[in-house]
Coordinates of C-alpha atoms in Angstrom, one line a residue:
F1 CA 1.5 20.9 0.1
G2 CA -0.2 22.4 -2.9
S3 CA -3.8 23.5 -3.1
S4 CA -6.3 20.7 -2.3
S5 CA -9.7 19.6 -3.4
A6 CA -12.3 17.7 -1.4
R7 CA -10.9 14.4 -2.5
H8 CA -7.1 14.9 -3.0
R9 CA -4.1 17.2 -2.8
A10 CA -0.6 17.3 -4.0
C11 CA 1.8 15.1 -2.0
A12 CA 5.1 15.9 -0.4
S13 CA 8.4 14.3 -1.3
G14 CA 11.1 12.9 0.9
F15 CA 10.9 10.2 3.5
A16 CA 11.9 10.1 7.1
A17 CA 13.6 6.7 7.6
G18 CA 12.8 4.6 10.6
T19 CA 15.0 2.1 12.5
W20 CA 14.7 -1.6 13.0
Q21 CA 16.7 -4.6 13.9
N22 CA 18.6 -6.5 11.3
H23 CA 18.9 -10.3 11.8
T24 CA 20.2 -13.2 9.8
P25 CA 18.4 -14.0 6.5
R26 CA 16.5 -16.8 8.1
A27 CA 15.0 -14.7 10.9
A28 CA 12.3 -12.1 10.8
A29 CA 13.3 -8.5 11.4
M30 CA 11.3 -6.7 14.2
F31 CA 11.3 -3.0 14.1
R32 CA 9.3 0.2 14.5
L33 CA 9.3 3.4 12.5
S34 CA 9.5 6.8 14.1
A35 CA 6.3 8.7 14.8
L36 CA 6.5 10.6 11.5
A37 CA 7.3 7.6 9.4
S38 CA 4.5 5.7 10.9
L39 CA 2.1 8.1 9.1
L40 CA 3.6 7.8 5.7
G41 CA 1.1 6.1 3.5
V42 CA 0.0 3.6 6.1
A43 CA -3.7 3.7 5.6
S44 CA -5.3 0.7 3.9
A45 CA -6.7 1.2 0.4
S46 CA -5.8 0.8 -3.2
S47 CA -4.8 3.4 -5.7
K48 CA -7.7 4.5 -8.0
H49 CA -5.2 4.7 -10.8
L50 CA -4.2 1.1 -10.3
A51 CA -7.8 0.0 -9.8
K52 CA -8.6 1.5 -13.3
L53 CA -5.6 -0.2 -14.9
C54 CA -6.4 -3.5 -13.3
R55 CA -10.2 -3.5 -13.5
G56 CA -11.7 -6.9 -12.9
H57 CA -8.5 -8.2 -11.1
T58 CA -8.1 -9.1 -7.4
C59 CA -5.6 -11.0 -5.3
N60 CA -6.8 -13.6 -2.8
D61 CA -3.7 -15.9 -2.4
P62 CA -2.1 -15.1 1.0
A63 CA 1.3 -15.7 -0.5
F64 CA 0.7 -13.1 -3.3
P65 CA -1.7 -10.7 -1.7
I66 CA -0.8 -7.4 -3.5
L67 CA -2.3 -6.4 -6.8
D68 CA 0.3 -4.7 -9.0
F69 CA 1.0 -3.6 -12.5
T70 CA 4.1 -3.9 -14.7
D71 CA 4.6 -1.1 -17.2
N72 CA 7.0 -3.1 -19.3
E73 CA 4.6 -5.9 -20.0
Q74 CA 1.4 -3.8 -19.6
K75 CA -0.3 -6.3 -17.4
C76 CA -1.6 -6.8 -13.8
F77 CA -0.4 -9.5 -11.5
C78 CA -0.4 -10.5 -7.8
R79 CA 2.8 -10.2 -5.9
A80 CA 4.3 -11.0 -2.5
H81 CA 4.9 -8.2 0.0
P82 CA 8.3 -6.6 -0.8
C83 CA 9.4 -6.7 2.9
W84 CA 9.3 -10.5 2.8
E85 CA 12.4 -10.5 0.8
D86 CA 14.5 -7.4 1.5
N87 CA 18.0 -8.2 0.4
G88 CA 17.9 -11.5 2.3
L89 CA 15.9 -10.2 5.2
V90 CA 12.3 -11.2 6.1
H91 CA 10.5 -8.5 8.0
S92 CA 7.5 -9.0 10.2
C93 CA 5.5 -7.1 12.8
Q94 CA 4.5 -8.9 16.0
T95 CA 3.7 -6.2 18.5
K96 CA 0.2 -5.4 19.6
D97 CA 0.6 -1.7 19.1
F98 CA 2.2 -1.8 15.6
P99 CA 1.0 -5.1 14.0
F100 CA 1.0 -4.1 10.4
L101 CA 3.9 -4.4 8.0
T102 CA 4.3 -1.3 5.7
F103 CA 6.7 -0.2 3.0
N104 CA 7.9 2.9 1.2
Y105 CA 10.5 3.8 -1.4
D106 CA 12.8 6.9 -1.3
E107 CA 13.9 9.0 -4.3
D108 CA 16.5 6.4 -5.2
R109 CA 13.9 3.7 -5.1
K110 CA 15.4 2.2 -2.0
L111 CA 13.0 0.1 0.1
S112 CA 12.1 1.0 3.7
C113 CA 10.0 -1.4 5.8
G114 CA 8.3 -0.6 9.0
C115 CA 5.5 -1.4 11.4
S116 CA 2.3 0.6 11.8
A117 CA -0.8 0.8 13.9
E118 CA -2.8 1.0 10.7
P119 CA -2.9 -1.5 7.8
Q120 CA -1.4 -0.7 4.4
Y121 CA -2.4 -1.9 1.0
A122 CA -0.3 -0.4 -1.7
S123 CA 1.4 -1.3 -5.0
L124 CA 5.1 -1.1 -6.0
Y125 CA 3.9 0.4 -9.3
I126 CA 2.7 3.5 -7.5
K127 CA 5.2 3.7 -4.7
K128 CA 8.3 2.7 -6.5
D129 CA 7.8 3.2 -10.2
L130 CA 5.6 6.4 -10.4
C131 CA 6.0 8.1 -7.1
P132 CA 9.3 7.2 -5.4
G133 CA 10.2 9.6 -2.6
H134 CA 6.6 10.8 -2.2
Y135 CA 4.5 10.3 0.9
C136 CA 1.2 11.4 2.5
E137 CA 1.2 12.6 6.1
D138 CA -2.2 14.3 6.2
E139 CA -4.6 12.0 7.9
A140 CA -7.4 13.4 5.7
F141 CA -5.5 12.5 2.5
P142 CA -3.4 9.4 3.4
I143 CA -3.4 7.5 0.1
L144 CA -0.6 8.0 -2.3
D145 CA -1.9 7.9 -5.9
F146 CA -1.2 9.0 -9.4
D147 CA -3.5 11.5 -11.3
D148 CA -3.6 10.2 -14.8
V149 CA -5.1 13.5 -16.1
K150 CA -2.5 15.9 -14.5
Q151 CA 0.2 13.2 -14.7
E152 CA 1.4 13.9 -11.2
C153 CA 1.5 12.1 -7.8
I154 CA -1.2 13.2 -5.3
C155 CA -2.4 12.4 -1.9
R156 CA -6.1 11.5 -1.8
A157 CA -8.8 10.6 0.7
H158 CA -9.6 6.9 1.0
P159 CA -11.9 6.1 -2.0
C160 CA -14.1 4.0 0.3
H161 CA -14.7 6.7 2.8
D162 CA -17.1 8.4 0.4
L163 CA -18.3 5.9 -2.2
E164 CA -21.7 7.0 -3.5
G165 CA -22.3 8.8 -0.2
M166 CA -21.4 5.8 2.0
K167 CA -18.4 5.5 4.3
H168 CA -17.1 1.9 4.4
Q169 CA -15.3 0.5 7.4
C170 CA -13.7 -2.8 8.4
E171 CA -14.5 -3.7 12.0
D172 CA -13.6 -7.4 12.0
P173 CA -10.0 -7.7 13.3
K174 CA -9.5 -10.8 11.1
F175 CA -10.2 -8.6 8.0
P176 CA -8.8 -5.2 8.8
I177 CA -7.8 -3.9 5.4
L178 CA -10.3 -1.7 3.7
R179 CA -9.5 -2.3 0.0
Y180 CA -10.8 -0.4 -3.1
R181 CA -10.9 -2.0 -6.5
E182 CA -13.0 -1.9 -9.6
D183 CA -14.9 -4.6 -11.5
E184 CA -15.8 -4.5 -15.2
G185 CA -19.1 -2.8 -16.0
G186 CA -19.8 0.4 -17.9
A187 CA -17.3 3.0 -19.1
Q188 CA -16.3 3.9 -15.5
G189 CA -16.2 0.4 -14.1
K190 CA -18.0 -0.8 -11.0
P191 CA -16.3 0.4 -7.7
V192 CA -15.9 -2.2 -5.0
C193 CA -15.0 -1.7 -1.3
E194 CA -14.1 -4.8 0.6
C195 CA -12.4 -6.0 3.8
A196 CA -9.3 -8.1 3.3
A197 CA -7.3 -10.2 5.7
K198 CA -4.1 -8.9 7.3
I199 CA -1.1 -9.4 5.0
E200 CA 1.1 -12.0 6.7
Q201 CA 3.6 -14.3 5.2
P202 CA 2.1 -17.8 5.1
S203 CA 3.8 -20.3 7.4
G204 CA 6.3 -22.5 5.7
T205 CA 7.6 -19.6 3.5
T206 CA 9.6 -17.6 6.1
E207 CA 13.0 -19.1 5.2
L208 CA 14.9 -17.8 2.2

């Protein structure tokens, strides 16, 4: 790691791949990552870079729960979880110890899916387009983000753990994802911390 500030530090590159079971395209794949891989960017949150790009946007449709950005079209949109359609496989996490579906991309932008004890809320724009092969394994700086001033990938503390002096938490198991976004308002926007529902593929959409 490089030198760190109180809010963020440089991130490492490379990814330790986990293992899982592969089933037919009509079945969900159950799997666990290794102990190291389970730490790679699996904290809930949103990128501050993405929140700035998509100020005023949010995603509440369970079928398209992830806020993302397309560089080609320069617009924000809501997308499905990438592990719900992984080359014909539908991944899911149904164990009590590792109930949250997570994803990462290696240097070749190859998708890796896994199950974690902690929820993840991340965008493909950050993980795949801007920072493929980067991960954050320090529990104090678990959020992979992009520094638009230095033009580099960084690992930062959760934005909602020190928002205007307040640490936000999500204690309701039905809404476990601590999500950061920004609303319109002023030059810097209005920061918002909220608890979102677990990302699960809606029933009736599991078959490809």
